Tab-separated table of C-alpha atoms and ligand atoms in Angstrom:
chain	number	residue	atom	x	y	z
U	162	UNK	CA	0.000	0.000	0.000
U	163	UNK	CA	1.742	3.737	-0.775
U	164	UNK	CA	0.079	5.729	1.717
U	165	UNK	CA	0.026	4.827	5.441
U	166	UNK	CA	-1.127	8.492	7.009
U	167	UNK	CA	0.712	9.853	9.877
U	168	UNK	CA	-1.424	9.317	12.999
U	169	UNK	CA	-0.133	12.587	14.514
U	170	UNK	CA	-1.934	15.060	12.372
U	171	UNK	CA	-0.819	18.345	12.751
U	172	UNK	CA	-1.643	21.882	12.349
U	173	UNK	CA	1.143	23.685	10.043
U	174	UNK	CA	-0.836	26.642	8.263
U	175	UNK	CA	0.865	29.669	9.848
U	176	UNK	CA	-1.326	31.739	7.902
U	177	UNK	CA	-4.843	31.455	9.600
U	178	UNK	CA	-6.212	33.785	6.814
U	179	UNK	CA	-5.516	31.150	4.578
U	180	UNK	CA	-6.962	28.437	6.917
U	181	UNK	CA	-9.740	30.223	7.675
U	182	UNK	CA	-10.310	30.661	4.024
U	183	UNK	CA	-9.739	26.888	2.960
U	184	UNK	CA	-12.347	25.883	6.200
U	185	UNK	CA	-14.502	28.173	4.156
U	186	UNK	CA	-13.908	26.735	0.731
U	187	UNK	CA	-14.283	22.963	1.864
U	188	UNK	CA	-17.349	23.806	3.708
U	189	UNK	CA	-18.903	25.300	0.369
U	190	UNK	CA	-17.848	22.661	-1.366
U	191	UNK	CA	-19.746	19.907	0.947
U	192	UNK	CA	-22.605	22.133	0.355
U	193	UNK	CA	-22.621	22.010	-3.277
U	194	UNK	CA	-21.464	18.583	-3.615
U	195	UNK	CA	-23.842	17.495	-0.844
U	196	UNK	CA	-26.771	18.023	-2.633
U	197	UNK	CA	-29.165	15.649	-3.862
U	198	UNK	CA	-29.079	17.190	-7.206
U	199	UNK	CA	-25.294	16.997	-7.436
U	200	UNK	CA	-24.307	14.277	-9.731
U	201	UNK	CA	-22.110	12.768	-7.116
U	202	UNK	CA	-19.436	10.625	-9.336
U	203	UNK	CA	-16.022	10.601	-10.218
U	204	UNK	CA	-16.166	12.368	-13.343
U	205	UNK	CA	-17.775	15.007	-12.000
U	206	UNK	CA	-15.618	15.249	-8.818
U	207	UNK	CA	-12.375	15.085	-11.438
U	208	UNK	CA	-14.106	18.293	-12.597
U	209	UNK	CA	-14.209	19.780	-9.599
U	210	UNK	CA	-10.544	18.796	-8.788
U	211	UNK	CA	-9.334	20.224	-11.784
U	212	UNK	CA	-10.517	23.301	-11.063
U	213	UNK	CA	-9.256	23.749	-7.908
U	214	UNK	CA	-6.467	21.842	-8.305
U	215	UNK	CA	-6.597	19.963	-5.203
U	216	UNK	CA	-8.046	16.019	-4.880
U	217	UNK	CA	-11.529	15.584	-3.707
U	218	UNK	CA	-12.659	12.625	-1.869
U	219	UNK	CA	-16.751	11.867	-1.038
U	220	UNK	CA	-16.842	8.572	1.316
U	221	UNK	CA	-19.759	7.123	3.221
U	222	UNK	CA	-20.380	6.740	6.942
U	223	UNK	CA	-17.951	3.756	6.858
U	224	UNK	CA	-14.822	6.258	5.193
U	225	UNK	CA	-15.610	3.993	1.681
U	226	UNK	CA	-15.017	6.238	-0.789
U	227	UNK	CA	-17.891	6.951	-2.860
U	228	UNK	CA	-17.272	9.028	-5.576
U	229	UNK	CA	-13.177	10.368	-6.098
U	230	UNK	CA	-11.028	12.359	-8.219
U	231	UNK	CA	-7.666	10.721	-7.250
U	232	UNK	CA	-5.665	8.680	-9.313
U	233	UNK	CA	-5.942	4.612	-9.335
U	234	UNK	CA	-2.646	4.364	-7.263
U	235	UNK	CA	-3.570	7.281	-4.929
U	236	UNK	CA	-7.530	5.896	-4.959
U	237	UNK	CA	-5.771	2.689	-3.447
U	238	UNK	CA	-3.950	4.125	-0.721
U	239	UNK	CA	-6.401	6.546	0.100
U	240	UNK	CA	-7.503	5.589	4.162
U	241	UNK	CA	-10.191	7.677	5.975
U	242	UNK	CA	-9.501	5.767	9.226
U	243	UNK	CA	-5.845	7.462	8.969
U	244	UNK	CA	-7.199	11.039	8.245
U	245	UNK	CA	-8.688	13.666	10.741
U	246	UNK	CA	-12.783	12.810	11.038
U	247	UNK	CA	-14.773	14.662	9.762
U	248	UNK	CA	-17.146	17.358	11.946
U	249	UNK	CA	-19.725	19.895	11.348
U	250	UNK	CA	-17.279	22.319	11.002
U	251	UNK	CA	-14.816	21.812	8.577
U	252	UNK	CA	-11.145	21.002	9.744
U	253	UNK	CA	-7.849	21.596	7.695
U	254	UNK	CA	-4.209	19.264	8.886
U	255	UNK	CA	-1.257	18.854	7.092
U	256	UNK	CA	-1.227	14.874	6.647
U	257	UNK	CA	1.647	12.655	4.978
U	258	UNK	CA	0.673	9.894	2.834
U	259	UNK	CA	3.370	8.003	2.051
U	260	UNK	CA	6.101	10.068	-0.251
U	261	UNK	CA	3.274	13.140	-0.188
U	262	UNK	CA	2.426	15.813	1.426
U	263	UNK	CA	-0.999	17.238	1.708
U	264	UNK	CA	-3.094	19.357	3.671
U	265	UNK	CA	-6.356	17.832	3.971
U	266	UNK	CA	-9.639	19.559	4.548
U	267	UNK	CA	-11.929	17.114	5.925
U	268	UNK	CA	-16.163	17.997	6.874
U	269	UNK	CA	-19.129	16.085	7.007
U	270	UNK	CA	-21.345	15.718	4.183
U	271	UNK	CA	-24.584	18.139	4.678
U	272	UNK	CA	-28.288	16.129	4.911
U	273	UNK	CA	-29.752	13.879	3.360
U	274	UNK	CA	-26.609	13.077	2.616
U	275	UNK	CA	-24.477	11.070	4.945
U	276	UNK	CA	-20.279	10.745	4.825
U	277	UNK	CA	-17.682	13.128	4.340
U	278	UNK	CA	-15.306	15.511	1.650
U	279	UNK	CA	-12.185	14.974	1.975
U	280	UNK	CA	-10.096	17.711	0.140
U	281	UNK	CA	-6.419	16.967	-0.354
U	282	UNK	CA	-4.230	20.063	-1.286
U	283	UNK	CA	-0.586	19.803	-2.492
U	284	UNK	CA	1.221	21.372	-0.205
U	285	UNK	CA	3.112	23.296	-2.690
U	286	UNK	CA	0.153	25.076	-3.909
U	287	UNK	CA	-0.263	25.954	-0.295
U	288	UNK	CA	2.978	27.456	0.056
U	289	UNK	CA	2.586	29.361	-3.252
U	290	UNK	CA	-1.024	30.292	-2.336
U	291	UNK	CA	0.417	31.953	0.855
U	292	UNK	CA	2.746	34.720	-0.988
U	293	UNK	CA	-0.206	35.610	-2.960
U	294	UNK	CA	-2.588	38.943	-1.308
U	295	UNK	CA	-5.034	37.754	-3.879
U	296	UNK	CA	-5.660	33.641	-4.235
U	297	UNK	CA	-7.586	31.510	-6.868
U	298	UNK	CA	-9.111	29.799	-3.687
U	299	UNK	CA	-10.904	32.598	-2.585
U	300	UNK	CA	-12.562	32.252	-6.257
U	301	UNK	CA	-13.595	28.791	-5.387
U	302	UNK	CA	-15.277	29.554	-2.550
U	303	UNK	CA	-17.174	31.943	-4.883
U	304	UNK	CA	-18.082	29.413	-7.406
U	305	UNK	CA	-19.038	26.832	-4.275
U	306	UNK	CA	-21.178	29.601	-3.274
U	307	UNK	CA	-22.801	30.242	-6.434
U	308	UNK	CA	-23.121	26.586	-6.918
U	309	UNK	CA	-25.065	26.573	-3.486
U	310	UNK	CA	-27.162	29.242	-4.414
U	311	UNK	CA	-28.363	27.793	-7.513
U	312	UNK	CA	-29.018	24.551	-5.838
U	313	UNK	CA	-30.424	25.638	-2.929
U	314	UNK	CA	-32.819	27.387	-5.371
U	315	UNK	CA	-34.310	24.798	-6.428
U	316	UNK	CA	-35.368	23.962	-2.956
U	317	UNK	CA	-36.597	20.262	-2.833
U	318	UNK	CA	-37.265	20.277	-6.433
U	319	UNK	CA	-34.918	18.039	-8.338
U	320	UNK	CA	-32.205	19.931	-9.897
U	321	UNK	CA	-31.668	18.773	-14.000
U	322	UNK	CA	-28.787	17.314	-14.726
U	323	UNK	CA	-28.712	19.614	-17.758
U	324	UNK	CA	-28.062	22.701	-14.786
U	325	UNK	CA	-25.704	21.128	-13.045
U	326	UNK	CA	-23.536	19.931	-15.936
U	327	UNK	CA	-23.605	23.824	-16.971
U	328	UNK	CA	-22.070	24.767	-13.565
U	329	UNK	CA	-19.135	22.252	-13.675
U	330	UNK	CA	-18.613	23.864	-17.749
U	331	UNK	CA	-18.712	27.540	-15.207
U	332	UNK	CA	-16.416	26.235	-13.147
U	333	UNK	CA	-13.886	24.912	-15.646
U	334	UNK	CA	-14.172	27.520	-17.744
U	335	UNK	CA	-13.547	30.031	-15.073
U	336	UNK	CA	-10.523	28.517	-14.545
U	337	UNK	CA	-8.909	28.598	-17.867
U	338	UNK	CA	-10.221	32.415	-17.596
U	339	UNK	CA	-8.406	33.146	-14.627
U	340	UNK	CA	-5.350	30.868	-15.395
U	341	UNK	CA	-4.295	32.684	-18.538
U	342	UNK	CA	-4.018	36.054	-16.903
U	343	UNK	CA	-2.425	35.109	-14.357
U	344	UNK	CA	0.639	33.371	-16.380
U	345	UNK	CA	0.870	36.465	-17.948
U	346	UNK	CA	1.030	38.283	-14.710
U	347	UNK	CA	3.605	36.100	-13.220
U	348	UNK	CA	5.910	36.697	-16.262
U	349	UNK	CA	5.485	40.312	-16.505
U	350	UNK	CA	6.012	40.639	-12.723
U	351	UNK	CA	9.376	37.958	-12.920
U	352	UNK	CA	10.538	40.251	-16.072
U	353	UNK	CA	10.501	43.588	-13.621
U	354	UNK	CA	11.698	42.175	-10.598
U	355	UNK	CA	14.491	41.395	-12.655
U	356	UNK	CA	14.613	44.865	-14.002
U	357	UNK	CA	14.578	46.085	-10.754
U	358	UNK	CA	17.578	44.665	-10.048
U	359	UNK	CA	19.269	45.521	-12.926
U	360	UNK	CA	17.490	49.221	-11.969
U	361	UNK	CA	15.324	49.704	-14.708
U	362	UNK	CA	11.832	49.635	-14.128
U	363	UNK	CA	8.982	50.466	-16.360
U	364	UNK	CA	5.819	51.806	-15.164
U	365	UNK	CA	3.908	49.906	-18.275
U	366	UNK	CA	4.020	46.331	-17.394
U	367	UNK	CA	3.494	47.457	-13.909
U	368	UNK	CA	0.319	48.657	-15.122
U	369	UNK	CA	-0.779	46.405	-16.972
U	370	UNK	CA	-0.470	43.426	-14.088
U	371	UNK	CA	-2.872	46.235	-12.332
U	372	UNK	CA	-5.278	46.387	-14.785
U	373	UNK	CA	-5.476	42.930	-15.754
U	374	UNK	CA	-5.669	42.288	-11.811
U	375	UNK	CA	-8.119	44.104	-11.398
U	376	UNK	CA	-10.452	42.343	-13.984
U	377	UNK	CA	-9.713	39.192	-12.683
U	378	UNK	CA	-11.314	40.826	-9.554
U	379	UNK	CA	-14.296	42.183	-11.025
U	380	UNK	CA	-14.531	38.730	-12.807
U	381	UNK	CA	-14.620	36.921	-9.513
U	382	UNK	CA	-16.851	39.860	-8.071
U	383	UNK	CA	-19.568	39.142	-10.845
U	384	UNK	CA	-19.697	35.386	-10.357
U	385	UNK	CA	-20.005	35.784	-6.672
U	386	UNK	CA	-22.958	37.822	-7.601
U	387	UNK	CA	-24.680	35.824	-9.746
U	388	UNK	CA	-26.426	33.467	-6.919
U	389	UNK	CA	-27.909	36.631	-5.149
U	390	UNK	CA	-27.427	40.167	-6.710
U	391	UNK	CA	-27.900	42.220	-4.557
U	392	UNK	CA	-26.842	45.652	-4.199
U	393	UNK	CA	-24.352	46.396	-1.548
U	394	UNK	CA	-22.748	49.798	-1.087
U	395	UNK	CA	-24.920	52.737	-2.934
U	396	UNK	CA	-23.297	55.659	-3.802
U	397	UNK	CA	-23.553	58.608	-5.858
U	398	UNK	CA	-21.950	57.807	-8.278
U	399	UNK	CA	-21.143	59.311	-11.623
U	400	UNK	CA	-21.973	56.727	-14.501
U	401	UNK	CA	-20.005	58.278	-17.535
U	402	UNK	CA	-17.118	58.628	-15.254
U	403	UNK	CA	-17.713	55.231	-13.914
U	404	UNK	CA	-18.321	53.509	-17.248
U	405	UNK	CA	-14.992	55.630	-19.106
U	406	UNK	CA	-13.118	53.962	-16.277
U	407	UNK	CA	-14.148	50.719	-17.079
U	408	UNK	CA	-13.596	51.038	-20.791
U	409	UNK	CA	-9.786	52.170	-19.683
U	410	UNK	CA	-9.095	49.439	-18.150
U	411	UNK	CA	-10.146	47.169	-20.992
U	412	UNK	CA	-8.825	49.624	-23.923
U	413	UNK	CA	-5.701	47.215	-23.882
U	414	UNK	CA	-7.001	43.877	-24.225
U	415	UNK	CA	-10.036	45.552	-26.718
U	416	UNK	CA	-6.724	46.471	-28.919
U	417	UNK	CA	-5.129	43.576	-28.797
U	418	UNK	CA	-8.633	42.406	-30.151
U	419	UNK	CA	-8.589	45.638	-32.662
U	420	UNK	CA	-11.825	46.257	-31.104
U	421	UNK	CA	-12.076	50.102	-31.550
U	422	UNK	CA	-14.328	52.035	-29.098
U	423	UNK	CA	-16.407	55.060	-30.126
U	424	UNK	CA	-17.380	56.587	-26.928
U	425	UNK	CA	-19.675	59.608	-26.335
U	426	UNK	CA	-20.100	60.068	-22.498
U	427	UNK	CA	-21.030	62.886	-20.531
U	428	UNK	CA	-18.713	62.929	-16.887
U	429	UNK	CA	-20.856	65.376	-14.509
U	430	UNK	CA	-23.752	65.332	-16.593
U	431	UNK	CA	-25.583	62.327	-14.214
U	432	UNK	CA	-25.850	61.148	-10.797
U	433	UNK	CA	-26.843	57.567	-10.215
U	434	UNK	CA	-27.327	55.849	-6.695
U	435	UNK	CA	-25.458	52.617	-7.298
U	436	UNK	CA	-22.535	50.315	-6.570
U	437	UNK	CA	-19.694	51.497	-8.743
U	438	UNK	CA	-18.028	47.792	-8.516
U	439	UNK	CA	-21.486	46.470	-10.043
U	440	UNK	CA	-21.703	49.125	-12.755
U	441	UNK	CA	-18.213	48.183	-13.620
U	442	UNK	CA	-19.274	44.711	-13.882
U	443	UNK	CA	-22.326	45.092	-16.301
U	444	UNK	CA	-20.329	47.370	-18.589
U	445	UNK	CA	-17.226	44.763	-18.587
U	446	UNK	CA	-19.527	42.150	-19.530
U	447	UNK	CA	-21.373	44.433	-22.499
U	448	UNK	CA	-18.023	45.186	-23.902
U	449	UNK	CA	-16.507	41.942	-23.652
U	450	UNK	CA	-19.584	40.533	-25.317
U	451	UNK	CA	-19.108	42.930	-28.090
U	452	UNK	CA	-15.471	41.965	-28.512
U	453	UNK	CA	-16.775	38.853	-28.771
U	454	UNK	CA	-19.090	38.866	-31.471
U	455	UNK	CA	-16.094	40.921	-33.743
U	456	UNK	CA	-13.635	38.157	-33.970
U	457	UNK	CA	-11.717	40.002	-36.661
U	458	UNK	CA	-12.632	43.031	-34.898
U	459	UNK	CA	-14.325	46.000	-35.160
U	460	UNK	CA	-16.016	49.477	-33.766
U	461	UNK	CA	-18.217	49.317	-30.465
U	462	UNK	CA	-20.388	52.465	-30.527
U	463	UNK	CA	-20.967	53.488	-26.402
U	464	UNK	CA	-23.325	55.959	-25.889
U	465	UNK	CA	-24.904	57.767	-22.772
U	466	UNK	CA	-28.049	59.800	-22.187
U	467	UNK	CA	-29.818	61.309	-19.320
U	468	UNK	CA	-33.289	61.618	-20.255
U	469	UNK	CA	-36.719	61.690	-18.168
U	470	UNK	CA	-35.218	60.707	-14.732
U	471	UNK	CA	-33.202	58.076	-16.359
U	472	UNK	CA	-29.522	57.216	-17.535
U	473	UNK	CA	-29.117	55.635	-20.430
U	474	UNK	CA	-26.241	53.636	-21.883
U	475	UNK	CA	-26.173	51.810	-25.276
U	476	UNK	CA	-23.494	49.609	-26.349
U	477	UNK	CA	-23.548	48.669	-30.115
U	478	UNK	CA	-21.345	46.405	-32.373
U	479	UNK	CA	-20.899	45.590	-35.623
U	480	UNK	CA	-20.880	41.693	-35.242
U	481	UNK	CA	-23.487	39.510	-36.757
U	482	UNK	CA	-26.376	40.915	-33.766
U	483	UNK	CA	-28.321	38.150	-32.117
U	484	UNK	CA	-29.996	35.673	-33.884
U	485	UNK	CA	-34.244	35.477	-33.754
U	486	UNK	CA	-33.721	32.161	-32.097
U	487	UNK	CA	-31.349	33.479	-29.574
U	488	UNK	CA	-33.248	36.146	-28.311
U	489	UNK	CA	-35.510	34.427	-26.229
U	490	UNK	CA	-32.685	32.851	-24.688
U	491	UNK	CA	-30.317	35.840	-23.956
U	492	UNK	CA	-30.746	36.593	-20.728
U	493	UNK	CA	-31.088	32.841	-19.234
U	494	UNK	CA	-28.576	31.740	-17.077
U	495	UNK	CA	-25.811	29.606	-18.310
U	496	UNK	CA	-27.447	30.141	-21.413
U	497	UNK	CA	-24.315	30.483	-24.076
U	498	UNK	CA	-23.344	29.672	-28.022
U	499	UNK	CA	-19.653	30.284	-27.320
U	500	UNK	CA	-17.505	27.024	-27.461
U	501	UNK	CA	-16.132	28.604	-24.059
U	502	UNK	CA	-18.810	30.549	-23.029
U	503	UNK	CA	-20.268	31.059	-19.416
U	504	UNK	CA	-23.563	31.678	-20.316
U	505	UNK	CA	-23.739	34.026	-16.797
U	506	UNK	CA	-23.060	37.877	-18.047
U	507	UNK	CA	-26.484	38.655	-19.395
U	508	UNK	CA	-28.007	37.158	-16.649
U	509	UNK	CA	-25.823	38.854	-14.296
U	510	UNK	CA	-26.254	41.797	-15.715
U	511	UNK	CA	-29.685	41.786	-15.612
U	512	UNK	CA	-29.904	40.953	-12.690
U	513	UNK	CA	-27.499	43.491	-11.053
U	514	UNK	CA	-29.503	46.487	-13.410
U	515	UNK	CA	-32.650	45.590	-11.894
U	516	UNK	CA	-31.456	45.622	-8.419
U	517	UNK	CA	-30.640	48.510	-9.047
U	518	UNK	CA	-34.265	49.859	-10.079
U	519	UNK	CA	-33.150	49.926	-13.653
U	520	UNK	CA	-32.882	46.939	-16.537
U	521	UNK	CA	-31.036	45.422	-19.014
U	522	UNK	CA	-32.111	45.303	-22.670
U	523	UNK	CA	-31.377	44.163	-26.079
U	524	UNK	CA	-32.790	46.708	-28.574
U	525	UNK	CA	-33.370	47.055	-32.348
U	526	UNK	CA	-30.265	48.649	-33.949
U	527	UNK	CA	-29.688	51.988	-35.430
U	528	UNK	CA	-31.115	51.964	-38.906
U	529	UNK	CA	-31.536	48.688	-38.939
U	530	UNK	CA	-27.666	47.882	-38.586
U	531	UNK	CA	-26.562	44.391	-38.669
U	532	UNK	CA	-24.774	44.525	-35.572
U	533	UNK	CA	-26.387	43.800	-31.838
U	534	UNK	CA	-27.244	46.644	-29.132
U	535	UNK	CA	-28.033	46.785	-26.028
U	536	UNK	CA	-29.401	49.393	-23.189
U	537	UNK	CA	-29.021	49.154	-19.929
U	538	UNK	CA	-30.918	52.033	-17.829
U	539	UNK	CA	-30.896	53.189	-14.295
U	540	UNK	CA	-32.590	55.575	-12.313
U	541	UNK	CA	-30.732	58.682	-12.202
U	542	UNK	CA	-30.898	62.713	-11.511
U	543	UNK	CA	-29.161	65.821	-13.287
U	544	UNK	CA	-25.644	66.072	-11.093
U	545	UNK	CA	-25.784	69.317	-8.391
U	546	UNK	CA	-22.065	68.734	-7.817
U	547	UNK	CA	-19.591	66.301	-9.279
U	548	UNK	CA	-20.135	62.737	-8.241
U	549	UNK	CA	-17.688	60.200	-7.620
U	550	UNK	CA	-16.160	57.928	-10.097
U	551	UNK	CA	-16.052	54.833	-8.519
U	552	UNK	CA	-18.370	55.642	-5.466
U	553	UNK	CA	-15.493	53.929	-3.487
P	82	ADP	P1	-21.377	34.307	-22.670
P	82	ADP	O1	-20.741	35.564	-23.189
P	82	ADP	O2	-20.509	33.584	-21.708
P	82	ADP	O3	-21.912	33.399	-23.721
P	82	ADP	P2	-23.587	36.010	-21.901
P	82	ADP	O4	-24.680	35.812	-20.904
P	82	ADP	O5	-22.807	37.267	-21.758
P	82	ADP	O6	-22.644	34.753	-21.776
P	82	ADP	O7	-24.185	35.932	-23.360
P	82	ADP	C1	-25.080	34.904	-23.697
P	82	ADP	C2	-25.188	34.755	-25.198
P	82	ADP	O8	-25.801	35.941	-25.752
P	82	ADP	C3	-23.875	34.649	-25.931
P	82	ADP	O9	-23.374	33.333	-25.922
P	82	ADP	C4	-24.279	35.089	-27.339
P	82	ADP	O10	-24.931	34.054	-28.036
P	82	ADP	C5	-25.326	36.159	-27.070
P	82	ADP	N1	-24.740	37.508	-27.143
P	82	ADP	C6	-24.388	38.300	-26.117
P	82	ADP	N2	-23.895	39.460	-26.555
P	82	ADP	C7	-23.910	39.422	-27.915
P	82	ADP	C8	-23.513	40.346	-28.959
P	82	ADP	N3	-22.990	41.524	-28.689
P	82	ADP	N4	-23.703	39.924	-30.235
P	82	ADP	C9	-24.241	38.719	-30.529
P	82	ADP	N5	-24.645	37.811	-29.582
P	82	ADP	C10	-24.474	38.157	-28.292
């Protein structure tokens, strides 16, 4: 047998941030994959693993593994009996099994359900994860949230496999999403560190790690949204300002995409009562969606009006516009015709614009144009004095 697991489990995490955070993650993760609508098996759990790159174990009351994501040699050596048991409250240990080291998160499986999730994390991501201000595994606790909410939606009502099968596509797809920026932010930040030694730093690339940082954030932000979307710090806030920010901090990655932007704002024109971090979000998804539908790129027309108690922005393209068939569709959750789509930004978008007291639109185009546009709206009043930007 490889793995005989120390007895003496131990507590190594120096960093009870990041304990406190993985406690959080494995909980959410019993919660999603303790529900009866969860298609509890070991493709799905190899999923899961693969997206947060870290084993995942479901056993029975006995410790019999039920559904896993390990490896036939590692499935073999895999003991409960030799692991931490499992609790209400989800416990993380550093355990060795055989030549590895993990740290293993270990709860009990949430009713109806009865056994546990075991979680084994290389302990090398673990290290790595603790030099990080920002880690992927906060981002899993906002999918396992999300997951959770959706679920838990559906109350006692069986959940489709057809759902849940689009939430594992989320999940993986998230990750490629967040993996590719974030090579290119480790090798931008590894080619200036070395320029700082050699004493010749460029503000540029530092930039750019900001920017693209920062959308990783907002990404994350929107997805944790998407279960409840609820508005959370209102502010005045200044929407043209707000929404020329945003386009900023995508300008680089639209140009890389020769997506041109035609924008005709109006900062200090309108005051809107909103959460700047949301706005952000709708417009980032609008934009990106435009991008989208230009493969060989394009213009994107952005356009604001305050009219009748009411802000107004409409973001147009000059792809191939949405199809009759697709409209109905649009707005659906996890609804998507992109091979690598997430189906959520429409939704979420929606969603946020009405929570908001405004909403989310697609509209005819300009003359007819072949290209989609839509309008978002939201309450708004004629600005007395200049509003914030971000509302931050
Ligand atoms: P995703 O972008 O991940 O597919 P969305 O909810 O943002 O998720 O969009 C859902 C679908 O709406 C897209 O897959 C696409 O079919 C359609 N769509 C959205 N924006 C546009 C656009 N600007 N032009 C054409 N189709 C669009």
């Amino acid at each position: 047998m490889l793995v005989a697991a120390t007895a003496a489990l131990t507590f190594h995490l120096v960093d009870s941030a990041l304990e406190e955070r993985l406690r959080l993650e494995i909980a959410q993760a019993a919660r999603l994959l303790g529900h009866p609508g969860f298609p509890l098996g070991d493709e799905s759990l190899r999923r899961v693993a693969e997206f947060i790159g870290a084993d995942v174990v479901v056993t029975d009351a006995a410790g019999r593994p039920v559904a896993t994501s390990l490896a036939p040699e590692r499935r073999r050596a895999f003991a409960a009996d030799a692991l931490p048991a499992a609790g209400d409250r989800a416990r993380v240990a550093e355990a060795t099994l055989g030549p590895e080291r993990f740290t293993v998160g270990v709860v009990a499986l949430p009713p109806p359900r009865v056994g546990s999730v075991y979680v084994l994390y290389p302990v090398d991501l673990l290290a790595s994860q603790r030099q990080r201000a920002w880690a992927p595994v906060t981002l899993v606790a906002a999918l396992a949230t999300l997951g959770a909410a959706l679920l838990g939606r559906a109350g006692e009502r069986r959940v489709v496999a057809a759902r849940t099968q689009a939430l594992l596509r989320l999940l993986v797809s998230v990750a490629h999403e967040v993996k590719n920026p974030l090579g290119a932010i480790k090798a931008i930040a590894r080619a200036q560190a070395k320029r700082a030694r050699e004493g010749t730093v460029e503000p540029a690339p530092l930039e750019l790690i900001a920017a693209e940082s920062e959308r990783l954030a907002l990404l994350v932000d929107g997805l944790r949204s998407v279960g409840q979307p609820a508005v959370t710090a209102r502010k005045p806030v200044d929407p043209d300002a707000t929404t020329a920010r945003t386009l900023s901090l995508l300008e680089p990655l639209l140009g890389h995409r020769r997506v041109t932007v035609e924008a005709d704002l109006r900062a200090g024109e309108a005051t809107v009562l909103a959460d700047a971090s949301q706005m952000q979000q709708v417009v980032l998804n609008l934009l990106q969606n435009a991008a989208d539908a230009m493969p060989r790129g394009g213009r994107v027309r952005l356009a604001s009006r305050l009219e009748g108690g009411r802000w107004t922005l409409t973001v147009e393209d000059e792809g191939p516009g949405v199809p009759e068939a697709v409209r109905a569709r649009l707005f659906q959750p996890f609804f998507t015709t992109k091979e690598r789509g997430l189906g959520v930004g429409l939704a979420l978008s929606r969603g946020l614009c009405r929570a908001h007291g405004g909403d989310l639109a697609l509209e005819p185009s300009a003359g007819g144009a072949a290209g989609a546009r839509f309008a978002l709206w939201l309450p708004a009043e004629r600005a007395a004095q200049p509003a914030a930007a971000e509302g931050a």
